[in-house]
Amino acid sequence: MFPIALSELVQIFRNRLVLVTSLIMPAAVSALFIYQHEGFAALGSLGYIAAVVMFTVGAFGLYTTTVTTLASRRQNLFLKRLRSTAAGDAGILAGLLLPITVISLVQVAGIMTVLAVVTGRPDNVLLLAAAVLAMVIMMLGLGLATAGLTNSPEHAQVTTLPISLGTIAVTSWVGITGTEELTLIKRLLPGGSATELVLNAWNGGVPVTESLILLVPTLGWVAVAVALASRIFRWEPRR
C-alpha cells in the first residue's frame, strides 16, 4: 500500500490540474472566507465559515481528486496492472487515495487553526474533529461511487459537479438558515448533518449527546456510497 501511496503522491505534485484543484483553489477560497470573516459571520456564524471551508476542501480537493485519480488510473490500465500484483483490492484503493486524504486532513487542520487564531477557538475541538473525519469518510465513499460512473479524467469534470456543488450549496443553506425549519430534509441531504455538527462544535450551546446523533446521517451516506461503489466501480475501461 505505501509504495503505491508514495508513487501517487509524486503524481499529484506533477499534475498541475490536480495540484490546483486539490491544493491551491481550496486554500484560496478558505483564505477569502477567513479574511472576510466578519462579514460571513454576520451572514451566518463563525461555525458557518468553518463548515464552508471544510467542505470546500472536501468537495473540490478530496472528492474531485479521488474521482479524477481513479478514472485516470483506470484509463491508462494502471488499476488493471496493480491487480496483477500481490496487493489486494482494498490495499490498492487505500494506497491510491491515502496521499490526497492526508493532504486534505492537513489542509483542513491548518485552515481551522488559522481561523481559530483569527477569531477565537471553537467551543468543542473533539466534536469538530469528529465532524471533519465524518466528512472525509463520506466524500471518499461518494468519490468511489462517482468513479464508477466516470470514464476518463475529462469526464470527471462533469460527473463530480452535482455532488461537489451540491454539498457546498447544502452547507451554505444550513449554515445560514439553521435547521429550525425543514430540519429532517436539511439533515438528510449530503453535507447537511455534518454542517450542523460543525456549527454546534464551533459555536457551542448544544449538548454533545444531541450533536453526536448528527453523525448518523453522514455515516448513512457512507454506507449508501460504499454499496453503490461495490456495484458500479470498474477496474478496467469499458470496451
XYZ file of C-alpha atoms in Angstrom:
239
model
C 0.000 0.000 0.000
C 2.694 2.519 0.972
C 4.745 2.167 -2.258
C 1.540 2.845 -4.187
C 0.813 5.838 -1.957
C 4.316 7.269 -2.451
C 4.013 6.908 -6.223
C 0.611 8.593 -6.164
C 1.943 11.472 -4.059
C 4.593 12.133 -6.697
C 1.922 12.100 -9.406
C -0.190 14.648 -7.521
C 2.650 17.173 -7.431
C 3.446 16.559 -11.100
C -0.135 17.067 -12.281
C -0.838 20.806 -12.438
C -4.605 20.402 -12.768
C -4.850 18.157 -9.712
C -2.469 20.418 -7.818
C -4.666 23.446 -8.494
C -7.977 21.718 -7.654
C -6.724 19.848 -4.598
C -4.424 22.439 -3.033
C -4.475 25.935 -4.462
C -8.194 26.542 -5.069
C -9.442 25.297 -1.656
C -6.707 27.275 0.079
C -7.575 30.442 -1.862
C -11.306 30.144 -1.129
C -10.619 29.452 2.544
C -8.288 32.451 2.751
C -11.066 34.661 1.373
C -13.568 33.428 3.980
C -11.086 33.953 6.808
C -10.055 37.401 5.554
C -13.707 38.440 5.298
C -14.739 36.540 8.433
C -16.649 39.422 9.990
C -18.995 39.733 7.027
C -19.544 35.982 6.683
C -20.036 35.637 10.448
C -22.740 38.302 10.287
C -24.382 36.353 7.456
C -24.230 33.057 9.330
C -21.749 32.485 12.162
C -18.145 31.515 12.739
C -19.301 27.904 12.622
C -20.700 28.593 9.152
C -17.258 29.749 7.992
C -15.667 26.616 9.452
C -18.211 24.390 7.705
C -17.789 26.104 4.335
C -14.002 25.879 4.334
C -14.188 22.249 5.487
C -16.475 21.285 2.614
C -14.513 23.386 0.132
C -11.502 21.181 0.822
C -13.657 18.059 0.960
C -15.607 18.710 -2.237
C -13.068 20.354 -4.535
C -9.937 18.800 -3.095
C -10.628 15.337 -1.735
C -13.755 14.277 -3.653
C -12.872 15.665 -7.087
C -9.294 14.422 -6.904
C -10.470 10.971 -5.806
C -12.714 10.633 -8.854
C -10.129 12.071 -11.245
C -7.372 9.843 -9.889
C -9.343 6.616 -10.126
C -10.662 7.448 -13.591
C -7.170 8.267 -14.824
C -5.595 5.147 -13.359
C -8.347 3.023 -14.899
C -7.987 4.644 -18.317
C -4.233 4.007 -18.533
C -4.741 0.425 -17.234
C -2.744 1.128 -14.083
C -5.558 -0.282 -11.934
C -5.530 -3.479 -14.013
C -1.764 -3.841 -13.626
C -1.944 -3.278 -9.875
C -4.483 -6.088 -9.533
C -1.941 -8.472 -11.027
C 0.407 -7.777 -8.089
C 0.253 -9.171 -4.566
C -1.705 -6.136 -3.344
C -5.386 -6.716 -2.588
C -8.196 -4.512 -3.850
C -8.531 -2.664 -0.543
C -4.781 -2.076 -0.367
C -4.713 -0.712 -3.917
C -7.516 1.759 -3.291
C -6.056 2.757 0.071
C -2.659 3.376 -1.499
C -4.096 5.486 -4.308
C -6.295 7.580 -2.011
C -4.041 7.898 1.045
C -1.991 10.883 -0.232
C -4.943 13.111 -1.107
C -6.708 12.087 2.108
C -3.723 13.093 4.232
C -3.276 16.308 2.252
C -6.940 17.192 2.777
C -6.792 16.479 6.515
C -3.659 18.624 6.877
C -5.323 21.404 4.883
C -8.471 21.367 6.997
C -6.450 21.285 10.215
C -4.284 24.189 9.055
C -7.220 26.284 7.889
C -9.187 25.635 11.088
C -6.141 26.598 13.147
C -5.760 29.885 11.288
C -9.484 30.578 11.709
C -9.221 29.858 15.437
C -6.226 32.195 15.792
C -8.047 34.976 13.952
C -11.499 34.602 15.510
C -11.117 32.522 18.677
C -11.013 28.801 19.365
C -14.041 26.530 18.779
C -16.242 25.523 21.689
C -15.540 21.771 21.293
C -12.400 20.737 19.410
C -13.052 16.991 19.694
C -16.553 17.351 18.269
C -15.125 19.431 15.427
C -12.555 16.697 14.725
C -15.350 14.117 14.607
C -17.192 16.257 12.054
C -14.072 16.554 9.892
C -13.424 12.802 9.958
C -17.068 12.061 9.126
C -16.906 14.474 6.191
C -13.682 12.904 4.885
C -15.103 9.377 5.047
C -18.317 10.491 3.326
C -16.505 12.265 0.491
C -14.214 9.285 -0.061
C -17.223 6.976 -0.284
C -19.014 9.293 -2.691
C -15.809 9.575 -4.696
C -15.568 5.805 -5.100
C -19.193 5.641 -6.229
C -18.809 8.521 -8.705
C -15.616 6.989 -10.111
C -17.698 4.003 -11.182
C -19.708 6.331 -13.442
C -16.685 8.240 -14.768
C -14.979 7.101 -17.976
C -11.981 9.449 -18.021
C -10.332 12.328 -16.124
C -12.026 14.752 -18.541
C -15.391 13.128 -17.840
C -14.765 13.653 -14.120
C -15.145 17.408 -14.650
C -18.811 16.684 -15.399
C -19.638 13.763 -13.104
C -18.256 15.470 -9.992
C -20.237 18.694 -10.376
C -23.563 17.572 -8.813
C -22.025 16.413 -5.539
C -19.230 18.985 -5.260
C -21.518 21.952 -5.935
C -24.450 20.310 -4.154
C -22.616 19.803 -0.861
C -21.373 23.398 -0.903
C -24.921 24.611 -1.556
C -26.301 22.478 1.286
C -23.564 23.734 3.604
C -24.405 27.353 2.834
C -28.139 26.718 3.188
C -27.806 25.009 6.568
C -25.057 27.340 7.776
C -27.039 30.496 7.040
C -30.615 29.419 7.834
C -30.008 26.799 10.535
C -32.126 23.695 10.983
C -35.092 25.039 12.917
C -37.185 24.719 9.745
C -37.128 21.748 7.335
C -34.953 20.002 9.897
C -35.225 16.461 8.549
C -34.643 17.452 4.927
C -31.580 19.535 5.764
C -30.061 16.800 7.928
C -30.647 14.045 5.382
C -29.094 15.906 2.450
C -25.392 15.068 1.916
C -23.388 17.517 4.000
C -26.351 18.847 5.963
C -25.843 16.992 9.235
C -22.052 17.419 9.046
C -22.541 21.164 8.640
C -24.840 21.304 11.657
C -22.282 19.309 13.635
C -19.586 21.859 12.789
C -21.924 24.703 13.776
C -22.542 23.058 17.150
C -18.859 22.276 17.665
C -17.668 25.795 16.868
C -20.484 27.949 18.213
C -21.448 25.798 21.206
C -24.757 25.901 23.037
C -25.882 22.377 22.125
C -25.311 19.283 24.325
C -22.687 16.900 22.958
C -25.084 13.959 23.080
C -27.506 15.770 20.770
C -24.715 16.701 18.401
C -23.281 13.180 18.138
C -26.604 11.948 16.731
C -25.821 14.094 13.683
C -23.085 11.620 12.735
C -25.738 9.056 11.794
C -26.966 10.681 8.537
C -23.390 11.305 7.385
C -22.358 7.705 8.051
C -25.582 6.633 6.341
C -24.358 8.353 3.169
C -21.078 6.458 3.580
C -22.980 3.158 3.644
C -25.010 4.138 0.559
C -21.894 5.267 -1.315
C -19.938 2.108 -0.495
C -22.887 -0.073 -1.536
C -23.098 1.779 -4.853
C -19.342 1.612 -5.369
C -19.309 -2.140 -4.813
C -21.827 -2.494 -7.638
C -20.657 0.011 -10.220
C -16.912 0.501 -9.634
C -14.857 -0.895 -12.514
C -11.173 -1.820 -12.586
C -10.871 -1.778 -16.369
C -12.167 0.634 -19.056
C -15.401 -0.224 -20.812
C -14.842 -1.940 -24.140
